XYZ file of C-alpha atoms in Angstrom:
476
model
C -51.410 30.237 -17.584
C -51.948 26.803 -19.511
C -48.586 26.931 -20.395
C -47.290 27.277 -17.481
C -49.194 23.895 -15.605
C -46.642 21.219 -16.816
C -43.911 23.115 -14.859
C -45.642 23.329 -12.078
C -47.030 19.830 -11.805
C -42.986 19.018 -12.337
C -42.174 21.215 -9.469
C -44.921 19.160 -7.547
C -43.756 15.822 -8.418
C -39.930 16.335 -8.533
C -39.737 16.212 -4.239
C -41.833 13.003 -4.679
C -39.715 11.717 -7.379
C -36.748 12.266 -5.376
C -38.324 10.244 -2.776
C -38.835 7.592 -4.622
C -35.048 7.603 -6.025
C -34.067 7.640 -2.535
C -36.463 4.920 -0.851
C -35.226 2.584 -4.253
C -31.237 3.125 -3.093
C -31.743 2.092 0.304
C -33.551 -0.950 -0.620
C -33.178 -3.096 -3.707
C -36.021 -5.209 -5.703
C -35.863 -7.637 -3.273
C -36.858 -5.408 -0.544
C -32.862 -5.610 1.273
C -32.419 -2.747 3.359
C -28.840 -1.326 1.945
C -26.289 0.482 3.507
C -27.490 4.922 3.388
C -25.088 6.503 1.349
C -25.331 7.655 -2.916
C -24.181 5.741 -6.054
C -23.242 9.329 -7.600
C -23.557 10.047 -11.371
C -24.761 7.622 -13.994
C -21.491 6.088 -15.358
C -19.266 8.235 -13.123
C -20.367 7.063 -10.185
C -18.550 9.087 -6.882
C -15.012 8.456 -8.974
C -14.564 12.179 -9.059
C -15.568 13.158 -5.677
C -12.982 10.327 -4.693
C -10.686 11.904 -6.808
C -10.901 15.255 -5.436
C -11.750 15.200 -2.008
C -8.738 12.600 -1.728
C -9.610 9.481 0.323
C -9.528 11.007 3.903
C -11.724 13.523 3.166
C -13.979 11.545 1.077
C -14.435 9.358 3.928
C -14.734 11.520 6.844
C -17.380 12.921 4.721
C -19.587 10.608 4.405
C -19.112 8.757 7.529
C -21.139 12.132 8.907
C -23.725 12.541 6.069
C -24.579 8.836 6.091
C -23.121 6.407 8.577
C -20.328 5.361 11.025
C -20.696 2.173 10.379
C -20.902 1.389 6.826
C -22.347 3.481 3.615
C -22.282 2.433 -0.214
C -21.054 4.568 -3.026
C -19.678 3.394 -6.492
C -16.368 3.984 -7.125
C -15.017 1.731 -10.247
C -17.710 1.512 -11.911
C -18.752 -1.283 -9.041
C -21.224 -0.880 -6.046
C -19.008 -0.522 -2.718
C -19.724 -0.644 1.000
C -17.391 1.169 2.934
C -17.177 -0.311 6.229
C -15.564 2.059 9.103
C -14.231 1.850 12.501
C -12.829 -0.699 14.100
C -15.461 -2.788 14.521
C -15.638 -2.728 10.619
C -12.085 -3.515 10.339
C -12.793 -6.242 12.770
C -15.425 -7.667 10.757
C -13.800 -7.413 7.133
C -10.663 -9.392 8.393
C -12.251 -11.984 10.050
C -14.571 -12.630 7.419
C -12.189 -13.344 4.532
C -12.624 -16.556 2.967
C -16.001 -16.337 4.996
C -17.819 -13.955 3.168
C -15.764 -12.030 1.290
C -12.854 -12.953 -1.486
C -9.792 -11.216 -2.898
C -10.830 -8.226 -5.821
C -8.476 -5.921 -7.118
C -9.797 -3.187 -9.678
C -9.546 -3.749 -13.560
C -7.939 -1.001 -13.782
C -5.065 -2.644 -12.083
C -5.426 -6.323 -13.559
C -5.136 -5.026 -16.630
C -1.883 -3.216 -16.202
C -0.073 -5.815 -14.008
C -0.625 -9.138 -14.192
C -1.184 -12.206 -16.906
C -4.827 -12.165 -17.672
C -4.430 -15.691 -17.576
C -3.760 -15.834 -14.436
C -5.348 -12.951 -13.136
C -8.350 -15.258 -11.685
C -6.735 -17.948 -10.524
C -4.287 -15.595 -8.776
C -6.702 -13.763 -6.846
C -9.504 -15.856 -6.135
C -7.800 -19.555 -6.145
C -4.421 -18.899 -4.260
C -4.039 -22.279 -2.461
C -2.714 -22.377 1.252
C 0.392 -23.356 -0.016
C 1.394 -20.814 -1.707
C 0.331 -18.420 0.648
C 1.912 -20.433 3.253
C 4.701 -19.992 1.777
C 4.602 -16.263 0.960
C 4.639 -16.164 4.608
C 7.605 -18.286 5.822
C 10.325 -16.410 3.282
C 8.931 -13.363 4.577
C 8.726 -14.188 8.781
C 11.321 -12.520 11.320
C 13.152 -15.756 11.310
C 13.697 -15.720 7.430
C 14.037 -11.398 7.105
C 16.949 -11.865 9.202
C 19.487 -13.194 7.075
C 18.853 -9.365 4.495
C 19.742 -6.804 7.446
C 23.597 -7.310 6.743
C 22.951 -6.835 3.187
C 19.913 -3.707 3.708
C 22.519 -2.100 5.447
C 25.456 -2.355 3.150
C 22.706 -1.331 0.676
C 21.745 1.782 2.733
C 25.295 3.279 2.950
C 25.807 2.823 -0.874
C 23.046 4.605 -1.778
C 23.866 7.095 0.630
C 27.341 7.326 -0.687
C 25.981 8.118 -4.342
C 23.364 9.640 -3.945
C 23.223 11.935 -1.080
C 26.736 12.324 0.497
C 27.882 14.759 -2.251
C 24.586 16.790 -2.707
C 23.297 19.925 -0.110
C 19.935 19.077 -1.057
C 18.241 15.768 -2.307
C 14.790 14.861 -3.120
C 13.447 12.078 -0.738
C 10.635 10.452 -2.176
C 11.977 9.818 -5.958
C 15.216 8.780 -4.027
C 13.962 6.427 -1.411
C 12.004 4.894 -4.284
C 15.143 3.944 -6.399
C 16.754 2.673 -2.738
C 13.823 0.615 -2.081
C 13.267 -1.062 -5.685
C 17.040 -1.479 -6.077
C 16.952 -3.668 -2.797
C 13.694 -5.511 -3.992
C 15.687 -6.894 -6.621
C 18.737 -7.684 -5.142
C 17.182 -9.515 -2.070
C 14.187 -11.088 -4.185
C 16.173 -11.507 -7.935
C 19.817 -11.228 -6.971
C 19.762 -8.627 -9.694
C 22.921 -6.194 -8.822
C 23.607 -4.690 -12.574
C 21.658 -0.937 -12.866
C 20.605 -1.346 -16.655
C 19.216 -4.679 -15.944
C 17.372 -3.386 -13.141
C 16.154 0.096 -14.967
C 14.930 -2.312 -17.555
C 12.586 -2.908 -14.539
C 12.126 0.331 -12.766
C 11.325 2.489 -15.667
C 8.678 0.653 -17.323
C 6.958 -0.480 -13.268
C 7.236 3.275 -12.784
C 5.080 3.566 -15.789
C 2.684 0.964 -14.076
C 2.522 2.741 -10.699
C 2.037 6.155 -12.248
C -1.539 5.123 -14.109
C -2.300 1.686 -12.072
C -5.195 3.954 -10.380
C -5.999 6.618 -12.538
C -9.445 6.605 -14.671
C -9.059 3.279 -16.700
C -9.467 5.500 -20.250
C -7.048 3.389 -22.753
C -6.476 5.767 -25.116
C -3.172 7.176 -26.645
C -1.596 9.353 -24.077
C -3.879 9.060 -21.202
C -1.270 7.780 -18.308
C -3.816 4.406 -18.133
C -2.605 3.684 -21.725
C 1.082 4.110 -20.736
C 0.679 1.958 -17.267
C -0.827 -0.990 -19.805
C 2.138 -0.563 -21.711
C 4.661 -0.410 -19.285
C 3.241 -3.559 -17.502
C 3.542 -5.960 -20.684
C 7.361 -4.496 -20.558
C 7.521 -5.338 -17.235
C 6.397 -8.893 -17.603
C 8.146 -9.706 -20.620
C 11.108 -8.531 -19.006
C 10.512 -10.993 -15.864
C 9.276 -13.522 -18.409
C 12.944 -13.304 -19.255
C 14.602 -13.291 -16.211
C 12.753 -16.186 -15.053
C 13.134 -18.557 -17.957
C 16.511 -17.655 -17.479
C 16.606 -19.100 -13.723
C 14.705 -22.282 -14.213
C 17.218 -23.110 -17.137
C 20.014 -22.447 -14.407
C 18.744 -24.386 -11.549
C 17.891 -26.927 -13.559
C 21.531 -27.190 -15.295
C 23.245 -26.735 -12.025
C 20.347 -29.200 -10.158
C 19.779 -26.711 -7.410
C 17.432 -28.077 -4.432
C 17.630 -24.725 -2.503
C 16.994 -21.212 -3.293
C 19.043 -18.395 -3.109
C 16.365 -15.905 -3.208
C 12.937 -15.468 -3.676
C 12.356 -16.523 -7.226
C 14.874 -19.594 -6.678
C 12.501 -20.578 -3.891
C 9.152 -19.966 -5.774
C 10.620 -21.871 -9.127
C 11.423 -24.480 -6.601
C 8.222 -25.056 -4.733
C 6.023 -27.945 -5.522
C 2.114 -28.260 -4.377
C 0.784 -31.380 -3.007
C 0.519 -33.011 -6.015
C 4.601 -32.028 -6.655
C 3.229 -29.103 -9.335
C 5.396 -26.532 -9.918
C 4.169 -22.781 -10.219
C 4.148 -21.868 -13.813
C 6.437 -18.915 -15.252
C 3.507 -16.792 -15.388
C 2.024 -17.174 -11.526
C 5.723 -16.888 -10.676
C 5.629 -13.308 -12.814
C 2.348 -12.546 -10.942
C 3.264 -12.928 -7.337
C 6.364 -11.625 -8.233
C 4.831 -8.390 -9.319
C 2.856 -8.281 -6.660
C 5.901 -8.147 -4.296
C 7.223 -5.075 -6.436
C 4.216 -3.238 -6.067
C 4.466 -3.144 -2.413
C 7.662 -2.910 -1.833
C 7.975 -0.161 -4.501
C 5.593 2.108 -4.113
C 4.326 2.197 -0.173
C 7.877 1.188 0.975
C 9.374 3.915 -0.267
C 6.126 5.951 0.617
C 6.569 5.097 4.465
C 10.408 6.065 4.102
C 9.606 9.596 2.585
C 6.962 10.217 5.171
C 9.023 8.993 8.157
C 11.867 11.356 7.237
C 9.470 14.307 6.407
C 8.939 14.082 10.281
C 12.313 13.779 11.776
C 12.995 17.135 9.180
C 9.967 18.769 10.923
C 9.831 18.195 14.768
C 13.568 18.621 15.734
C 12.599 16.579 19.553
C 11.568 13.451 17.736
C 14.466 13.822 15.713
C 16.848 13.811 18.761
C 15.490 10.834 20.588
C 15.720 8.924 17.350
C 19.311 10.219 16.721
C 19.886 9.277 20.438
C 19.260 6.058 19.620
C 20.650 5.510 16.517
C 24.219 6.435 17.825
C 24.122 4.545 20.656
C 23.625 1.531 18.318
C 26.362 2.869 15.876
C 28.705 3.465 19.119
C 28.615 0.386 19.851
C 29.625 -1.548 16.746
C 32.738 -1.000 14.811
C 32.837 1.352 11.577
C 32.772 -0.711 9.006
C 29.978 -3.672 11.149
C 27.204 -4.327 9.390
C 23.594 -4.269 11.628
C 22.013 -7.754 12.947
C 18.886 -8.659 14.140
C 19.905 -7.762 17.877
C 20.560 -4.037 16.541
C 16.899 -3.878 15.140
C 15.260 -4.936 18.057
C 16.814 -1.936 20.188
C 15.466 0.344 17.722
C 12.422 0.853 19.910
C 11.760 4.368 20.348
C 12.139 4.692 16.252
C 9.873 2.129 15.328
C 7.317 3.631 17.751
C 7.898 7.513 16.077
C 7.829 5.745 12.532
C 4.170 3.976 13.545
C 3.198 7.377 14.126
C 4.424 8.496 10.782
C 2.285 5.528 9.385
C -0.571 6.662 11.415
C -0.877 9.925 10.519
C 0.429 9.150 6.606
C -0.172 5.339 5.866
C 1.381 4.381 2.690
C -1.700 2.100 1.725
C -4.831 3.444 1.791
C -7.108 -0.126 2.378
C -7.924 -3.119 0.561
C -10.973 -4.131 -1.860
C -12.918 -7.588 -1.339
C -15.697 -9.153 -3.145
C -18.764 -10.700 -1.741
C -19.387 -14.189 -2.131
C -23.082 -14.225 -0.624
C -25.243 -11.717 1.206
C -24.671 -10.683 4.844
C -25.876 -8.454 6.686
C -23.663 -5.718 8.268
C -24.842 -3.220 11.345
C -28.541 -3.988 10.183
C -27.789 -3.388 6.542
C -27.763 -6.318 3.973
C -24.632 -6.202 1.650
C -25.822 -8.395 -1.481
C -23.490 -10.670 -3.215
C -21.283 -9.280 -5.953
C -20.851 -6.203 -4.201
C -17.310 -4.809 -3.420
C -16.021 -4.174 -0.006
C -13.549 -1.732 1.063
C -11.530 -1.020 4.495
C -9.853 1.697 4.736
C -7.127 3.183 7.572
C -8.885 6.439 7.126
C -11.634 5.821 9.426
C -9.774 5.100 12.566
C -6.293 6.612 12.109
C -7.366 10.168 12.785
C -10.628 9.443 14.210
C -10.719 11.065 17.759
C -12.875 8.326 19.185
C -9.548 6.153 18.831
C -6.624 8.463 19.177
C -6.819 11.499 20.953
C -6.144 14.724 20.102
C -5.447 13.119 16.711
C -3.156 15.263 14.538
C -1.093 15.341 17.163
C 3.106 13.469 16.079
C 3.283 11.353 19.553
C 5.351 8.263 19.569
C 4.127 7.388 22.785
C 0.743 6.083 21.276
C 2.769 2.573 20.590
C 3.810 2.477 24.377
C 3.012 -0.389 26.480
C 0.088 -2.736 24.525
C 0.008 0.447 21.880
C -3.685 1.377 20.652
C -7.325 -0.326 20.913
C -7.145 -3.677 18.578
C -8.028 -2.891 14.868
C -8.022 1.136 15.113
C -4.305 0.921 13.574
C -4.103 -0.879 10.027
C -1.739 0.269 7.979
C -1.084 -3.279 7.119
C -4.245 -4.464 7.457
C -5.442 -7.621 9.735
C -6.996 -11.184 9.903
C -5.685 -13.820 7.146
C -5.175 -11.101 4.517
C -2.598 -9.204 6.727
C 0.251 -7.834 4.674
C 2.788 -10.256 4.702
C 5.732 -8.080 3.950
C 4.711 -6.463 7.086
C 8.252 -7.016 9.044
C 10.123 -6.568 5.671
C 8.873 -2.773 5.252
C 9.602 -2.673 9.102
C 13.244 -3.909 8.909
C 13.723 -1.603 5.516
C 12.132 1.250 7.011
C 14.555 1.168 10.480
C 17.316 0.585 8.784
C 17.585 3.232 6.320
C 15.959 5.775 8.864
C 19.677 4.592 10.717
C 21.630 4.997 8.134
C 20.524 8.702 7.354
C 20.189 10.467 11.238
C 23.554 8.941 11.588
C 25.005 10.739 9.074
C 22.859 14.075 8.481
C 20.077 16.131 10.026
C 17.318 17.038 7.888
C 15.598 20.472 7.051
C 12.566 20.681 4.811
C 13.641 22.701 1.787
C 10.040 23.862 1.311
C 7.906 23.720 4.649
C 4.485 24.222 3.367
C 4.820 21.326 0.622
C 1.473 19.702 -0.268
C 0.807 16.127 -0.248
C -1.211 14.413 -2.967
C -2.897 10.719 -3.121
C -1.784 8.406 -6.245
C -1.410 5.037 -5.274
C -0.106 6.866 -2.163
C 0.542 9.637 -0.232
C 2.883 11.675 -2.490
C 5.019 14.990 -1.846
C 4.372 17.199 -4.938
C 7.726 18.185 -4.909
C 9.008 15.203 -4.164
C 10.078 16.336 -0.558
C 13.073 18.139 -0.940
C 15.328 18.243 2.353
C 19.178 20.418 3.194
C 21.020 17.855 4.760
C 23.321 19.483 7.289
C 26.072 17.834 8.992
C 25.845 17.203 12.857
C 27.207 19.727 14.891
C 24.923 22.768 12.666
């Protein structure tokens, strides 16, 4: 019987111990009231559960166990408050610079950018350069690449698709997409130059977010590698153009790296080699992987619900009708594309590329009567108001007519986020996205080649097939 009292004083205590754990969790050494929620295992943290459950999931989850507003969990080996809803979108985007600062994971610093320039890139961008992010990729400025998208569009087509019954989408759209990131931000037009690009960033967006374990073989270890090839290989290309414009004593830029070799701050700096790598990486990355993400999910729906296809198709031709065979589409074109753009906002609703954004805090706050300390990370994500029913009704439903009129409530649709951070290729993934969506209902209808194909979440929402379609000519 003796033997048998330090088990049961352990069974006494462990409910009180457990108490304890909890009451410290939801309130730190100072006494802060934090956000409900779990930090998960020692080390681990809720990485696997993340992992797992996939971020929707995760999410939904624990909005219901812990909060609608926000909860903490560690993910990264960093404390995190997710915030949710739209009034938590609302808050995140109008506090940056406020509150909050840029953070991206180690994980991906480490396998993209200069660690030079990795802080000063994040956390010290000045208005300039931002500024200027934002004026070579406005309306006014996109305008000028629809001629060349286009042409763009129908090549790929014709070599890639034209000759084949059935073609992969996703692995496809991604070697359209980073082909035309190139040419439109490099002028880059030969394929071995540009593989000595794609196959290496490929590397980089395969193991950018997987556990950051940098060890031979582990696809971490390979995305490390594949981003020093990636940045010696700009380093390259960009030496290369400075020597150029400064031979030939060019004032204005052809393209995007022209421009950003060209730019001077107020002091009449210019951007070094290496931010000039950075940012352009940066551009890659989105234009690479959700880009091409967006495209494969838009066309999965047109190859599923046949009605949405037609109005689309309607529309398409009527464009096509009206232009000769071999005109190229303008600005004018894009802006009567308005049915499509509304049934690929849906696709982005229900399937958005990116999945949020990380921040940092710069000082405490306090959030929905929860204090957020300083040094914590912050994370918005599109899961918490793109399928929530409190926003969209009946919300699984594919219904273009969501983006009618004024469209949904303000900040309950964020696939490219909001406030000063908004994504500022926002109307060059719109332009790329209608145009290829064109370029492919005019010349096939789609069928999925395997209906019951599974999506995964990488960097984003993946086929694991790769979406395989039968493209049959009209008139089938």
């Amino acid at each position: 019987m003796e033997a048998m009292v330090p088990y049961l004083l352990a069974l006494l205590f462990l409910p009180l111990s457990l108490s304890f754990i909890f009451f410290l969790r939801k309130h730190d050494s100072n006494g802060k009231k934090l956000p409900p929620g779990t930090s998960g295992w020692p080390l681990l943290g809720e990485n696997m559960e993340f992992a797992f459950l996939g971020p929707q999931k995760f999410i939904k989850d624990r909005m219901e166990k812990y909060s609608h507003e926000v909860f903490q969990t560690s993910i990264m080996g960093e404390k995190m408050a997710f915030f949710c809803g739209a009034q938590g979108n609302k808050f995140l985007f109008s506090s940056e610079n406020k509150l909050l600062t840029s953070w991206w994971p180690q994980s991906m610093k480490k396998a993209l950018l200069f660690p030079e320039f990795v802080e000063s890139s994040l956390k010290e961008v000045s208005a300039l350069k931002r500024n200027f992010l934002h004026d070579i990729l406005k309306p006014e400025a996109l305008k000028q690449y629809i001629p060349l998208m286009d042409a763009m569009a129908r090549e790929h087509l014709d070599e890639n698709w034209v000759s084949n019954g059935v073609v992969k989408v996703f692995p496809l759209s991604k070697k359209y997409t980073f082909d035309l990131a190139c040419r439109l931000f490099m002028s880059m037009v030969d394929h071995e130059e540009i593989s000595r690009l794609a196959d290496p960033f490929t590397l980089v967006t395969n193991g950018m977010f997987s556990m950051p374990i940098d060890l031979p073989g582990t696809a971490y270890n390979r995305a490390i590698k594949g981003g020093k090839m990636v940045r010696d290989e700009l380093m390259r290309i960009i030496t290369q153009r400075r020597k150029e414009l400064m031979e030939n004593k060019e004032t204005t830029g052809r393209d995007l790296l022209s421009k950003m070799l060209l730019v001077t701050d107020e002091d009449g700096q210019l951007m070094s080699e290496m931010e000039i790598s950075n940012n352009i990486i940066g551009m890659l990355v989105a234009s690479f992987e959700t880009t091409s993400s967006a495209v494969t999910s838009v066309l999965k729906y047109l190859a599923e619900l046949p009605h949405v296809y037609d109005e689309v198709y309607k529309e398409q031709m009527a464009i096509a009708k009206s232009k000769g065979a071999e005109e190229l589409l303008t600005w004018e074109d894009i802006e009567k594309m308005k049915y499509s753009w509304n049934a690929a906002r849906e696709s982005l609703r229900l399937t958005p590329p990116a999945q949020g954004s990380f921040r940092e805090t710069v000082t405490d706050f306090t959030y929905a009567g929860f204090t957020i300390p300083k040094g914590w990370k912050t994370f918005w994500s599109v899961h918490s108001t793109h399928k929530n029913p409190k926003y969209f009704s009946d919300p699984e439903k594919f219904d273009p007519s969501r983006f009618e009129g004024s469209g949904p409530a303000p900040f309950t649709f964020v696939p490219f986020g909001g406030g000063p951070r908004m994504c500022p290729g926002k109307e060059y993934a719109r332009l790329e996205v209608l145009v290829f969506m064109h370029n492919v209902v005019k010349r096939f209808k789609l069928e999925k080649d395997i209906p019951d194909e599974k999506i995964v979440f990488h960097a984003s929402p993946v086929p694991t097939h790769g979406l395989p379609v039968l493209l049959l000519p009209h008139g089938n």
